[in-house]
């Protein structure tokens, strides 16, 4: 499935769309508000929204860089400035260095500048990882060049479609625990999908990786939610222990960050989900 997200994201779950569409349909009466506390590229959220499977989406990410991107393309004051930058930017190593410097000095740049730098690096870096190097290397002597994933003719329509649906997209920059606690208290008919940082090797992929204590604390918050929720995690002993009192299934999913591989993961379901499916 071709992602509706303009971002390339390691661990992106858009491949779960057929499963998630059926899970939501069989466990809700009306199209719910779909929530991702760890939004990242939000490819799955956008697929559900654009196909009419959910009423609206709430995407949250603690990383200021990722939040700044989503804010910039859903905000009337910044969107057209963002699109102009996409149209005018030259995709080369000199520009990569400029955008890398903006990303590395986030505190002195506004959301538009940081959001665009995030987008540029995501499209130009290996596997879309913001802290990785450019595709083709600094000397551009690799098999591919830095601009091979920056197709403006394809990306600009994706950005415009998201902006056109901005009234059905809420973007926040909160700690995941605070976010789910707040929305669970203030909204009904939510379907919350959590895809937290991996337990194993999470530090290699995510800026905000989790400690063991973070995973423990999050699991306690999740299990208190009154709205329907669904969680996916890497298959680790810690997660098996933390969610031993919940309904779980093991599934396989293919990723391509760095090299194509199949990962063994755990799906965890809230008690309020009656029709259990396996991804």
Short mmCIF file of C-alpha atoms in Angstrom, two decimals:
data_model
loop_
_atom_site.label_atom_id
_atom_site.label_comp_id
_atom_site.label_asym_id
_atom_site.label_seq_id
_atom_site.Cartn_x
_atom_site.Cartn_y
_atom_site.Cartn_z
CA UNK A 1 0.00 0.00 0.00
CA UNK A 2 1.32 3.45 -0.96
CA UNK A 3 1.30 5.65 2.11
CA UNK A 4 -0.79 8.84 2.17
CA UNK A 5 1.80 10.38 4.48
CA UNK A 6 4.44 12.77 3.12
CA UNK A 7 6.87 11.35 5.69
CA UNK A 8 8.91 8.20 5.40
CA UNK A 9 8.84 6.62 8.82
CA UNK A 10 10.70 3.65 10.32
CA UNK A 11 8.16 1.32 11.86
CA UNK A 12 5.24 2.94 10.04
CA UNK A 13 2.06 0.88 10.36
CA UNK A 14 0.17 1.76 7.16
CA UNK A 15 0.44 -1.93 6.20
CA UNK A 16 -2.07 -2.63 8.97
CA UNK A 17 -4.82 -0.65 7.23
CA UNK A 18 -6.98 -3.61 6.06
CA UNK A 19 -6.78 -5.10 9.54
CA UNK A 20 -7.43 -1.81 11.34
CA UNK A 21 -10.34 -0.89 9.09
CA UNK A 22 -12.03 -4.20 9.91
CA UNK A 23 -11.19 -3.99 13.63
CA UNK A 24 -12.74 -0.52 13.89
CA UNK A 25 -15.79 -1.43 11.79
CA UNK A 26 -16.58 -4.54 13.83
CA UNK A 27 -16.11 -2.86 17.20
CA UNK A 28 -17.77 0.55 16.76
CA UNK A 29 -21.29 1.65 15.88
CA UNK A 30 -20.46 5.05 14.42
CA UNK A 31 -17.18 6.13 12.80
CA UNK A 32 -14.99 7.01 15.80
CA UNK A 33 -12.39 9.66 16.42
CA UNK A 34 -9.14 7.87 15.73
CA UNK A 35 -6.20 8.72 17.98
CA UNK A 36 -2.45 8.12 17.66
CA UNK A 37 -0.42 9.29 20.68
CA UNK A 38 2.82 8.30 18.88
CA UNK A 39 1.88 9.62 15.44
CA UNK A 40 5.21 9.79 13.63
CA UNK A 41 4.38 9.60 9.93
CA UNK A 42 0.65 9.01 10.68
CA UNK A 43 0.26 7.00 7.47
CA UNK A 44 -2.34 4.68 8.97
CA UNK A 45 -4.32 7.57 10.47
CA UNK A 46 -4.45 9.37 7.12
CA UNK A 47 -5.50 6.20 5.30
CA UNK A 48 -8.42 5.72 7.70
CA UNK A 49 -9.43 9.38 7.46
CA UNK A 50 -9.29 9.68 3.68
CA UNK A 51 -11.22 6.42 3.22
CA UNK A 52 -14.00 7.59 5.54
CA UNK A 53 -13.43 4.89 8.15
CA UNK A 54 -13.15 7.44 10.97
CA UNK A 55 -14.79 10.80 11.70
CA UNK A 56 -11.57 12.67 12.45
CA UNK A 57 -8.02 11.97 13.62
CA UNK A 58 -6.03 13.24 16.57
CA UNK A 59 -2.29 12.88 16.01
CA UNK A 60 0.18 13.61 18.78
CA UNK A 61 3.96 13.48 18.87
CA UNK A 62 6.30 14.57 21.64
CA UNK A 63 9.17 15.21 19.21
CA UNK A 64 9.11 18.99 18.49
CA UNK A 65 10.47 18.40 14.98
CA UNK A 66 7.72 15.96 13.98
CA UNK A 67 5.07 18.15 15.63
CA UNK A 68 6.38 21.22 13.80
CA UNK A 69 5.97 19.44 10.48
CA UNK A 70 2.35 18.46 11.14
CA UNK A 71 1.56 21.90 12.56
CA UNK A 72 3.05 23.64 9.52
CA UNK A 73 1.00 21.72 6.95
CA UNK A 74 -2.32 21.96 8.82
CA UNK A 75 -2.09 25.65 9.72
CA UNK A 76 -3.40 28.33 7.35
CA UNK A 77 -0.66 30.80 8.30
CA UNK A 78 2.19 28.43 7.46
CA UNK A 79 0.93 26.00 4.82
CA UNK A 80 1.44 28.12 1.71
CA UNK A 81 4.86 29.24 2.92
CA UNK A 82 5.71 25.57 3.38
CA UNK A 83 4.54 24.68 -0.12
CA UNK A 84 6.57 27.55 -1.59
CA UNK A 85 9.66 26.17 0.10
CA UNK A 86 9.02 22.72 -1.30
CA UNK A 87 8.64 24.18 -4.79
CA UNK A 88 11.74 26.33 -4.62
CA UNK A 89 14.24 24.22 -2.67
CA UNK A 90 17.22 22.66 -4.45
CA UNK A 91 17.84 19.08 -3.40
CA UNK A 92 21.61 18.87 -2.93
CA UNK A 93 24.23 18.35 -0.22
CA UNK A 94 24.70 22.07 0.44
CA UNK A 95 20.99 22.46 1.15
CA UNK A 96 21.06 19.27 3.24
CA UNK A 97 23.73 20.87 5.46
CA UNK A 98 21.59 23.99 5.90
CA UNK A 99 18.53 21.97 6.88
CA UNK A 100 20.60 19.70 9.13
CA UNK A 101 21.88 22.77 10.97
CA UNK A 102 18.31 24.00 11.51
CA UNK A 103 17.33 20.59 12.86
CA UNK A 104 20.33 20.52 15.20
CA UNK A 105 19.55 23.99 16.59
CA UNK A 106 15.82 23.73 17.08
CA UNK A 107 15.60 26.27 19.88
CA UNK A 108 16.47 29.22 17.62
CA UNK A 109 14.04 28.38 14.81
CA UNK A 110 10.27 28.72 14.46
CA UNK A 111 7.86 25.88 13.71
CA UNK A 112 7.81 26.55 9.97
CA UNK A 113 11.60 26.43 9.69
CA UNK A 114 11.89 23.34 11.87
CA UNK A 115 8.93 21.64 10.19
CA UNK A 116 10.42 22.12 6.75
CA UNK A 117 13.88 20.98 7.89
CA UNK A 118 12.25 17.85 9.31
CA UNK A 119 10.45 17.18 6.04
CA UNK A 120 13.60 17.79 3.96
CA UNK A 121 15.78 15.49 6.07
CA UNK A 122 13.10 12.82 6.23
CA UNK A 123 12.87 12.70 2.45
CA UNK A 124 16.63 12.94 1.90
CA UNK A 125 18.10 10.76 4.66
CA UNK A 126 18.63 7.02 4.62
CA UNK A 127 15.38 5.25 5.57
CA UNK A 128 13.84 8.59 6.53
CA UNK A 129 15.71 8.60 9.85
CA UNK A 130 16.34 12.20 10.88
CA UNK A 131 19.67 11.54 12.56
CA UNK A 132 20.98 9.42 9.66
CA UNK A 133 23.15 10.66 6.80
CA UNK A 134 21.97 11.64 3.32
CA UNK A 135 21.01 9.08 0.69
CA UNK A 136 24.10 8.53 -1.47
CA UNK A 137 26.46 9.78 1.23
CA UNK A 138 28.16 13.15 1.64
CA UNK A 139 30.10 12.61 -1.59
CA UNK A 140 27.02 11.40 -3.48
CA UNK A 141 28.84 8.35 -4.79
CA UNK A 142 26.26 5.76 -3.66
CA UNK A 143 23.83 3.81 -5.80
CA UNK A 144 21.15 6.47 -5.25
CA UNK A 145 21.27 10.26 -5.00
CA UNK A 146 19.93 12.57 -2.34
CA UNK A 147 16.89 13.60 -4.40
CA UNK A 148 15.61 10.11 -5.22
CA UNK A 149 12.88 10.23 -2.53
CA UNK A 150 12.00 13.91 -3.05
CA UNK A 151 9.51 13.81 -5.92
CA UNK A 152 7.85 17.22 -5.72
CA UNK A 153 5.10 16.27 -8.20
CA UNK A 154 4.00 13.45 -5.89
CA UNK A 155 4.63 15.11 -2.53
CA UNK A 156 2.89 18.44 -3.07
CA UNK A 157 -0.54 16.83 -3.80
CA UNK A 158 -0.13 14.76 -0.61
CA UNK A 159 0.58 17.91 1.39
CA UNK A 160 -2.39 19.73 -0.18
CA UNK A 161 -4.80 16.88 0.57
CA UNK A 162 -3.81 16.94 4.23
CA UNK A 163 -4.29 20.70 4.36
CA UNK A 164 -7.69 20.42 2.65
CA UNK A 165 -8.74 18.04 5.47
CA UNK A 166 -7.23 20.14 8.26
CA UNK A 167 -10.62 20.68 9.94
CA UNK A 168 -10.71 16.95 10.66
CA UNK A 169 -7.12 16.72 11.92
CA UNK A 170 -6.01 17.73 15.43
CA UNK A 171 -2.27 18.03 16.03
CA UNK A 172 -0.68 18.13 19.50
CA UNK A 173 2.78 18.02 21.06
CA UNK A 174 2.30 16.31 24.42
CA UNK A 175 3.75 13.55 26.51
CA UNK A 176 1.84 10.42 25.46
CA UNK A 177 0.66 9.60 28.98
CA UNK A 178 -0.67 13.11 29.57
CA UNK A 179 -2.29 13.10 26.15
CA UNK A 180 -4.22 9.83 26.51
CA UNK A 181 -5.30 10.69 30.04
CA UNK A 182 -6.69 14.05 28.90
CA UNK A 183 -8.54 12.84 25.80
CA UNK A 184 -9.96 9.80 27.61
CA UNK A 185 -11.49 12.11 30.21
CA UNK A 186 -12.89 14.58 27.67
CA UNK A 187 -14.00 12.53 24.67
CA UNK A 188 -16.22 9.55 23.93
CA UNK A 189 -16.25 7.28 20.88
CA UNK A 190 -12.48 7.25 20.62
CA UNK A 191 -10.43 4.48 19.09
CA UNK A 192 -6.90 4.86 20.43
CA UNK A 193 -4.03 3.14 18.64
CA UNK A 194 -0.68 3.18 20.42
CA UNK A 195 2.54 2.14 18.71
CA UNK A 196 5.15 3.08 21.35
CA UNK A 197 8.92 3.06 20.81
CA UNK A 198 10.36 -0.44 20.64
CA UNK A 199 11.73 -2.01 23.78
CA UNK A 200 14.66 -3.50 21.86
CA UNK A 201 16.67 -1.18 19.59
CA UNK A 202 14.25 1.69 20.12
CA UNK A 203 17.18 4.01 20.80
CA UNK A 204 18.37 3.44 17.22
CA UNK A 205 15.11 4.60 15.61
CA UNK A 206 13.47 7.17 17.89
CA UNK A 207 14.62 10.47 19.30
CA UNK A 208 12.40 9.89 22.34
CA UNK A 209 13.20 6.27 23.15
CA UNK A 210 11.77 4.68 26.30
CA UNK A 211 13.35 3.31 29.44
CA UNK A 212 11.92 0.25 31.18
CA UNK A 213 10.24 2.57 33.66
CA UNK A 214 8.60 4.48 30.80
CA UNK A 215 7.12 1.27 29.36
CA UNK A 216 5.84 0.24 32.79
CA UNK A 217 4.27 3.64 33.47
CA UNK A 218 2.62 3.78 30.03
CA UNK A 219 1.12 0.29 30.42
CA UNK A 220 -0.57 1.35 33.66
CA UNK A 221 -2.10 4.42 32.00
CA UNK A 222 -3.29 2.43 28.97
CA UNK A 223 -5.06 -0.19 31.03
CA UNK A 224 -7.06 2.52 32.83
CA UNK A 225 -8.53 3.97 29.63
CA UNK A 226 -12.33 3.82 29.29
CA UNK A 227 -12.29 4.25 25.50
CA UNK A 228 -11.34 1.43 23.15
CA UNK A 229 -7.61 0.99 22.63
CA UNK A 230 -5.24 -1.20 20.68
CA UNK A 231 -1.45 -1.47 21.10
CA UNK A 232 1.37 -2.92 19.01
CA UNK A 233 4.84 -3.58 20.40
CA UNK A 234 7.95 -5.53 19.55
CA UNK A 235 7.80 -9.07 20.92
CA UNK A 236 9.78 -8.72 24.14
CA UNK A 237 9.62 -10.41 27.53
CA UNK A 238 8.95 -7.07 29.21
CA UNK A 239 5.83 -6.41 27.14
CA UNK A 240 4.56 -9.95 27.64
CA UNK A 241 4.87 -9.42 31.38
CA UNK A 242 3.30 -5.94 31.43
CA UNK A 243 0.25 -7.01 29.42
CA UNK A 244 -0.11 -10.57 30.73
CA UNK A 245 -3.59 -9.71 32.02
CA UNK A 246 -4.77 -8.46 28.60
CA UNK A 247 -5.90 -10.08 25.35
CA UNK A 248 -2.85 -10.45 23.12
CA UNK A 249 -1.87 -11.95 19.76
CA UNK A 250 1.46 -12.43 17.99
CA UNK A 251 1.79 -11.23 14.39
CA UNK A 252 4.47 -10.64 11.76
CA UNK A 253 5.04 -7.40 9.87
CA UNK A 254 7.61 -6.48 7.24
CA UNK A 255 9.76 -3.36 7.56
CA UNK A 256 12.32 -1.77 5.29
CA UNK A 257 14.32 0.64 7.47
CA UNK A 258 17.91 -0.12 6.49
CA UNK A 259 17.09 -3.53 5.01
CA UNK A 260 13.90 -5.45 4.41
CA UNK A 261 13.06 -7.68 7.33
CA UNK A 262 10.11 -9.34 9.05
CA UNK A 263 9.55 -8.49 12.71
CA UNK A 264 7.62 -10.51 15.27
CA UNK A 265 5.29 -8.18 17.21
CA UNK A 266 2.60 -8.29 19.89
CA UNK A 267 -0.91 -6.91 19.49
CA UNK A 268 -2.72 -6.00 22.73
CA UNK A 269 -6.49 -5.33 22.89
CA UNK A 270 -8.61 -3.52 25.44
CA UNK A 271 -11.36 -5.50 27.16
CA UNK A 272 -13.94 -3.35 25.35
CA UNK A 273 -12.86 -4.79 21.98
CA UNK A 274 -15.02 -7.86 21.50
CA UNK A 275 -14.22 -8.96 17.96
CA UNK A 276 -10.55 -9.88 18.15
CA UNK A 277 -8.68 -10.01 14.86
CA UNK A 278 -5.05 -10.85 14.15
CA UNK A 279 -3.00 -8.39 12.05
#
